[in-house]
CSV table of C-alpha atoms in Angstrom, one decimal:
chain,number,residue,atom,x,y,z
F,1386,MET,CA,-27.0,9.1,-24.6
F,1387,ILE,CA,-28.4,10.5,-21.5
F,1388,SER,CA,-28.0,14.2,-21.4
F,1389,GLN,CA,-30.6,16.0,-19.5
F,1390,TYR,CA,-29.5,15.0,-15.9
F,1391,ASN,CA,-26.5,16.1,-13.7
F,1392,VAL,CA,-23.8,13.8,-12.2
F,1393,LEU,CA,-21.4,14.6,-9.6
F,1394,ILE,CA,-18.3,12.9,-10.5
F,1395,LEU,CA,-15.3,12.7,-8.3
F,1396,VAL,CA,-12.1,12.8,-10.3
F,1397,SER,CA,-8.9,11.9,-8.5
F,1398,ALA,CA,-10.2,13.8,-5.5
F,1399,PHE,CA,-11.3,16.8,-7.3
F,1400,ILE,CA,-15.0,17.5,-8.1
F,1401,ILE,CA,-16.0,18.1,-11.6
F,1402,GLN,CA,-19.7,19.0,-12.7
F,1403,SER,CA,-21.1,17.4,-15.7
F,1404,HIS,CA,-24.5,17.0,-17.5
F,1405,LYS,CA,-24.6,13.2,-18.1
F,1406,ALA,CA,-26.6,11.4,-15.6
F,1407,ASN,CA,-28.6,11.7,-12.4
F,1408,SER,CA,-26.5,9.8,-9.8
F,1409,GLN,CA,-23.2,9.9,-8.0
F,1410,ILE,CA,-20.1,7.8,-9.3
F,1411,LEU,CA,-17.0,8.2,-7.3
F,1412,VAL,CA,-14.3,7.7,-9.6
F,1413,PHE,CA,-11.3,6.6,-8.0
F,1414,ALA,CA,-7.6,7.4,-8.5
F,1415,ARG,CA,-7.8,3.7,-6.2
F,1416,VAL,CA,-6.2,-1.1,-2.5
F,1417,VAL,CA,-9.1,-1.8,-0.2
F,1418,GLY,CA,-8.8,-5.2,1.7
F,1419,GLY,CA,-4.9,-5.5,0.7
F,1420,THR,CA,-1.9,-6.4,2.2
F,1421,PRO,CA,1.5,-5.0,2.3
F,1422,THR,CA,3.9,-6.2,-0.6
F,1423,THR,CA,7.2,-5.1,-2.1
F,1424,ILE,CA,8.1,-3.7,-5.4
F,1425,SER,CA,10.4,-6.6,-6.1
F,1426,GLN,CA,7.2,-8.6,-6.3
F,1427,TYR,CA,5.8,-6.2,-8.9
F,1428,PRO,CA,8.8,-4.4,-10.7
F,1429,VAL,CA,6.8,-3.2,-13.5
F,1430,LEU,CA,5.0,-0.8,-11.3
F,1431,ALA,CA,5.3,2.9,-11.6
F,1432,GLN,CA,4.2,5.8,-9.6
F,1433,LEU,CA,2.8,9.2,-11.2
F,1434,LEU,CA,3.6,11.9,-8.9
F,1435,LEU,CA,1.6,15.1,-9.4
F,1436,ASP,CA,2.4,18.7,-8.4
F,1437,SER,CA,-1.2,19.5,-7.8
F,1438,TRP,CA,-0.7,23.4,-7.3
F,1439,GLY,CA,2.4,23.8,-9.4
F,1440,THR,CA,4.5,24.5,-6.4
F,1441,ASN,CA,7.1,21.8,-7.4
F,1442,ASN,CA,5.7,19.6,-4.6
F,1443,TYR,CA,5.2,16.0,-6.5
F,1444,VAL,CA,3.0,13.6,-4.7
F,1445,GLN,CA,2.1,10.2,-5.8
F,1446,HIS,CA,-1.4,10.7,-7.3
F,1447,CYS,CA,-2.0,7.7,-10.0
F,1448,ALA,CA,0.0,4.6,-11.0
F,1449,GLY,CA,1.1,3.0,-14.2
F,1450,VAL,CA,2.9,0.1,-15.9
F,1451,ILE,CA,6.2,0.0,-17.1
F,1452,LEU,CA,6.0,-0.9,-21.1
F,1453,THR,CA,9.7,0.2,-22.5
F,1454,ALA,CA,12.7,1.8,-21.1
F,1455,ARG,CA,10.7,5.2,-22.0
F,1456,HIS,CA,7.0,4.4,-21.8
F,1457,VAL,CA,4.3,4.0,-19.0
F,1458,ILE,CA,0.9,2.9,-19.6
F,1459,SER,CA,-1.8,4.5,-17.5
F,1460,THR,CA,-5.4,5.9,-17.5
F,1461,ALA,CA,-6.4,9.3,-19.4
F,1462,HIS,CA,-8.6,10.4,-16.4
F,1463,CYS,CA,-5.5,11.1,-14.6
F,1464,PHE,CA,-4.5,13.9,-17.1
F,1465,GLN,CA,-7.2,16.4,-17.4
F,1466,TYR,CA,-7.7,19.9,-16.9
F,1467,ASN,CA,-8.8,20.7,-13.3
F,1468,GLU,CA,-11.1,23.4,-12.6
F,1469,ASN,CA,-10.2,23.7,-8.9
F,1470,THR,CA,-6.5,24.4,-9.5
F,1471,GLY,CA,-6.9,26.2,-12.9
F,1472,LEU,CA,-4.2,23.7,-14.2
F,1473,ASN,CA,-4.0,21.7,-17.1
F,1474,TYR,CA,-2.7,18.2,-16.1
F,1475,THR,CA,-1.9,17.0,-19.5
F,1476,GLN,CA,0.9,19.2,-19.4
F,1477,PRO,CA,4.2,17.1,-18.5
F,1478,LYS,CA,5.6,19.8,-16.3
F,1479,TYR,CA,3.3,18.8,-13.6
F,1480,TRP,CA,4.4,15.2,-13.4
F,1481,LYS,CA,7.1,13.1,-12.2
F,1482,ILE,CA,7.7,9.4,-12.4
F,1483,ARG,CA,9.0,7.2,-9.6
F,1484,VAL,CA,10.2,3.5,-10.2
F,1485,GLY,CA,11.8,0.8,-8.1
F,1486,SER,CA,10.5,1.8,-5.0
F,1487,SER,CA,8.1,-0.2,-2.4
F,1488,PHE,CA,7.0,3.3,-0.6
F,1489,ARG,CA,5.1,6.1,-1.8
F,1490,SER,CA,7.4,8.8,-0.8
F,1491,ARG,CA,10.7,7.8,-1.2
F,1492,GLY,CA,13.1,5.6,-2.6
F,1493,GLY,CA,13.7,4.2,-6.2
F,1494,MET,CA,14.5,6.7,-8.9
F,1495,LEU,CA,12.6,9.8,-10.3
F,1496,TYR,CA,12.1,10.7,-13.8
F,1497,ASN,CA,10.9,13.8,-15.7
F,1498,VAL,CA,7.8,13.4,-18.1
F,1499,LYS,CA,8.5,14.4,-21.8
F,1500,THR,CA,5.2,13.6,-23.3
F,1501,ILE,CA,1.3,12.5,-22.3
F,1502,VAL,CA,-0.7,10.9,-24.7
F,1503,PRO,CA,-4.1,10.3,-23.5
F,1504,HIS,CA,-6.5,8.5,-25.9
F,1505,ARG,CA,-7.8,11.1,-28.3
F,1506,ASN,CA,-11.5,9.7,-27.7
F,1507,PHE,CA,-11.1,9.8,-24.0
F,1508,ASP,CA,-14.9,10.5,-22.4
F,1509,LYS,CA,-14.4,12.5,-19.2
F,1510,TYR,CA,-18.1,11.7,-18.4
F,1511,PHE,CA,-18.4,8.0,-19.0
F,1512,TYR,CA,-14.7,7.0,-18.8
F,1513,THR,CA,-14.7,5.2,-22.0
F,1514,ARG,CA,-11.2,4.9,-23.8
F,1515,ASP,CA,-9.6,5.5,-20.5
F,1516,ILE,CA,-6.1,4.7,-21.4
F,1517,ALA,CA,-2.8,6.9,-21.9
F,1518,ILE,CA,0.8,6.6,-22.6
F,1519,VAL,CA,3.4,8.6,-20.5
F,1520,VAL,CA,6.9,9.3,-22.3
F,1521,VAL,CA,10.0,10.0,-19.7
F,1522,SER,CA,12.8,12.2,-20.7
F,1523,LYS,CA,15.6,9.5,-20.3
F,1524,PRO,CA,15.4,5.8,-20.3
F,1525,PHE,CA,14.6,4.0,-17.1
F,1526,LEU,CA,17.6,2.1,-15.5
F,1527,MET,CA,16.3,-1.4,-15.5
F,1528,GLY,CA,17.0,-4.0,-12.9
F,1529,ARG,CA,15.7,-6.2,-10.2
F,1530,ASN,CA,13.0,-3.6,-9.2
F,1531,VAL,CA,12.5,-2.0,-12.5
F,1532,ARG,CA,11.2,-4.2,-15.2
F,1533,GLN,CA,9.3,-4.0,-18.4
F,1534,GLY,CA,5.5,-5.4,-17.9
F,1535,THR,CA,3.8,-7.6,-20.5
F,1536,ILE,CA,0.3,-6.9,-21.7
F,1537,ILE,CA,-2.0,-9.5,-22.5
F,1538,THR,CA,-2.6,-10.6,-26.1
F,1539,ARG,CA,-5.0,-8.4,-28.3
F,1540,GLY,CA,-8.7,-9.5,-28.2
F,1541,THR,CA,-8.4,-12.0,-25.2
F,1542,GLU,CA,-11.1,-12.5,-22.9
F,1543,LEU,CA,-10.8,-13.8,-19.7
F,1544,LYS,CA,-13.5,-15.8,-18.2
F,1545,PRO,CA,-15.5,-14.6,-15.3
F,1546,ASN,CA,-14.2,-15.5,-11.8
F,1547,SER,CA,-10.4,-15.6,-13.1
F,1548,ILE,CA,-8.5,-14.9,-10.2
F,1549,CYS,CA,-6.5,-11.5,-10.5
F,1550,THR,CA,-4.2,-9.3,-8.5
F,1551,LEU,CA,-4.4,-5.7,-7.9
F,1552,VAL,CA,-1.6,-3.6,-6.9
F,1553,GLY,CA,-0.9,-0.1,-5.8
F,1554,TRP,CA,-0.7,2.6,-3.2
F,1555,GLY,CA,-4.3,3.7,-3.0
F,1556,SER,CA,-6.4,4.2,0.4
F,1557,LYS,CA,-7.6,0.9,2.2
F,1558,GLU,CA,-10.9,2.6,2.7
F,1559,VAL,CA,-13.0,5.5,1.6
F,1560,ASP,CA,-11.9,8.7,3.0
F,1561,GLY,CA,-8.9,7.0,4.5
F,1562,ALA,CA,-5.2,8.0,4.1
F,1563,GLN,CA,-3.1,6.2,1.4
F,1564,PRO,CA,-0.4,3.7,2.8
F,1565,GLU,CA,3.0,4.2,2.6
F,1566,GLN,CA,3.9,1.0,1.4
F,1567,LEU,CA,2.7,-1.0,-1.7
F,1568,HIS,CA,-0.3,-3.1,-1.2
F,1569,HIS,CA,-1.6,-5.9,-3.1
F,1570,ALA,CA,-5.0,-8.0,-3.2
F,1571,MET,CA,-6.5,-10.9,-4.9
F,1572,MET,CA,-10.1,-10.7,-6.6
F,1573,TYR,CA,-12.1,-12.2,-9.3
F,1574,THR,CA,-13.3,-11.0,-12.7
F,1575,ILE,CA,-16.9,-10.5,-13.0
F,1576,ASP,CA,-19.4,-11.3,-15.7
F,1577,LYS,CA,-19.5,-8.0,-18.0
F,1578,GLN,CA,-23.3,-8.3,-18.4
F,1579,VAL,CA,-23.7,-8.7,-14.7
F,1580,CYS,CA,-21.4,-5.7,-14.1
F,1581,ALA,CA,-23.3,-3.5,-16.5
F,1582,SER,CA,-26.6,-4.0,-15.3
F,1583,ARG,CA,-25.6,-3.0,-12.1
F,1584,TYR,CA,-24.0,0.1,-13.0
F,1585,LYS,CA,-27.1,0.9,-15.3
F,1586,THR,CA,-28.9,1.5,-12.1
F,1587,ILE,CA,-26.9,4.7,-12.0
F,1588,SER,CA,-26.7,5.6,-15.3
F,1589,ALA,CA,-22.9,4.5,-15.8
F,1590,ILE,CA,-21.5,2.6,-18.8
F,1591,ILE,CA,-19.8,-0.6,-18.9
F,1592,ASP,CA,-18.7,-1.1,-22.5
F,1593,ASP,CA,-16.8,-3.8,-24.4
F,1594,LYS,CA,-13.4,-2.2,-23.8
F,1595,MET,CA,-13.8,-2.3,-20.0
F,1596,MET,CA,-13.9,-5.2,-17.4
F,1597,CYS,CA,-14.9,-5.5,-14.0
F,1598,ALA,CA,-13.1,-7.4,-11.0
F,1599,GLY,CA,-13.7,-7.6,-7.2
F,1600,LEU,CA,-15.7,-9.7,-4.6
F,1601,LEU,CA,-19.3,-9.5,-5.9
F,1602,ASN,CA,-22.1,-9.2,-3.3
F,1603,MET,CA,-19.2,-9.5,-0.7
F,1604,GLY,CA,-17.2,-6.2,-1.2
F,1605,GLY,CA,-14.3,-5.5,1.3
F,1606,VAL,CA,-11.6,-5.8,-1.8
F,1607,ASP,CA,-11.1,-3.2,-4.4
F,1608,ALA,CA,-9.0,-0.3,-5.6
F,1609,CYS,CA,-9.4,3.2,-4.1
F,1610,PHE,CA,-8.2,6.7,-4.2
F,1611,GLY,CA,-4.6,6.7,-5.4
F,1612,ASP,CA,-4.7,3.6,-7.6
F,1613,SER,CA,-6.0,5.1,-10.7
F,1614,GLY,CA,-3.9,3.6,-13.8
F,1615,GLY,CA,-2.3,0.8,-11.9
F,1616,PRO,CA,-2.4,-2.8,-12.8
F,1617,LEU,CA,-4.7,-5.7,-12.5
F,1618,ILE,CA,-2.6,-8.6,-13.3
F,1619,TYR,CA,-3.7,-12.2,-14.2
F,1620,LYS,CA,-0.9,-14.8,-14.5
F,1621,GLY,CA,1.8,-12.4,-14.8
F,1622,LEU,CA,0.0,-10.3,-17.6
F,1623,VAL,CA,-1.5,-6.9,-17.5
F,1624,VAL,CA,-5.1,-7.3,-18.1
F,1625,GLY,CA,-6.8,-4.2,-16.8
F,1626,LEU,CA,-6.1,-0.5,-15.7
F,1627,VAL,CA,-7.7,1.0,-12.9
F,1628,SER,CA,-10.4,3.2,-14.2
F,1629,TYR,CA,-13.5,4.0,-12.1
F,1630,GLY,CA,-16.3,2.6,-9.9
F,1631,TYR,CA,-18.9,3.5,-7.2
F,1632,SER,CA,-17.1,4.2,-3.7
F,1633,CYS,CA,-14.3,1.8,-2.8
F,1634,GLY,CA,-15.0,-2.0,-1.9
F,1635,HIS,CA,-18.8,-1.7,-2.5
F,1636,LYS,CA,-20.3,-5.1,-2.7
F,1637,TYR,CA,-22.8,-4.2,-5.2
F,1638,TYR,CA,-20.8,-2.4,-7.5
F,1639,PRO,CA,-17.4,-3.8,-8.3
F,1640,GLY,CA,-14.3,-1.9,-9.8
F,1641,VAL,CA,-14.2,-0.9,-13.5
F,1642,TYR,CA,-11.0,-1.5,-15.4
F,1643,THR,CA,-9.8,-0.4,-18.6
F,1644,LYS,CA,-9.5,-3.9,-20.9
F,1645,VAL,CA,-6.0,-3.8,-22.2
F,1646,SER,CA,-6.6,-6.5,-24.8
F,1647,SER,CA,-8.7,-3.9,-26.5
F,1648,TYR,CA,-6.0,-1.4,-26.9
F,1649,THR,CA,-3.0,-3.4,-27.9
F,1650,ASP,CA,-3.0,-1.9,-31.4
F,1651,TRP,CA,-3.4,1.7,-30.0
F,1652,ILE,CA,-0.6,1.0,-27.6
F,1653,ILE,CA,1.9,-0.3,-30.2
F,1654,LYS,CA,1.2,2.6,-32.5
F,1655,THR,CA,1.3,5.2,-29.8
F,1656,VAL,CA,4.5,4.0,-28.5
F,1657,ALA,CA,6.1,3.9,-32.0
F,1658,LYS,CA,5.1,7.6,-32.9
F,1659,ASN,CA,6.2,8.8,-29.4
F,1660,LYS,CA,10.0,8.1,-28.6
């Protein structure tokens, strides 16, 4: 483990100083190169709204996938103590969940959060084990625009160049505003060794429980700020969750996703223990 250098990590638009590497990694909350779509096409999608300053002003900050009538899967890095605000975002009171809407700030139905369960071994410096389960206070009202997602089978590996779809409300460019309407974009899975070798140049880790996707050597299609925790979808299955990456839409550094097939046992056990 590299420990003698500093790395500036931008976590969901907030800056946290660590002591792990010697480069700048932009960690996106992140759809660059996407086009508008509707929630009826992706009814498994959930918005995670954050009250950043504890003033009851809830704004879409991350995303997730509906697993059951009470559970949403997302990424652990959304739920951390924030040094800038002095607030602990692992506490449910700072979050609400919106489902059933194509729009970032209206429509659908809002739900209070009962419990947040980040993976106990999440590493906030290298984003390993970046996964979490969120439990809502009352069951979702299922319908055309609110449905349970289907995750990929345990241990399944997608071949490189498999066509996937990213969906979310993330920024369409670095430092750009987030769109009001839901967007989606198509991209390809990328060989893990290729992705790992590229991220090694900035002292970042791509482990066996991560996957990469984008348009290698072209860029322009990626997740960005506002998409964290949202799904990467392959043939209707949720295969990845937006985790981190260098900038947005970078041609050399593709987006990095939590590989859902590595966590199916953890997901099942966590859901069973947290009703």
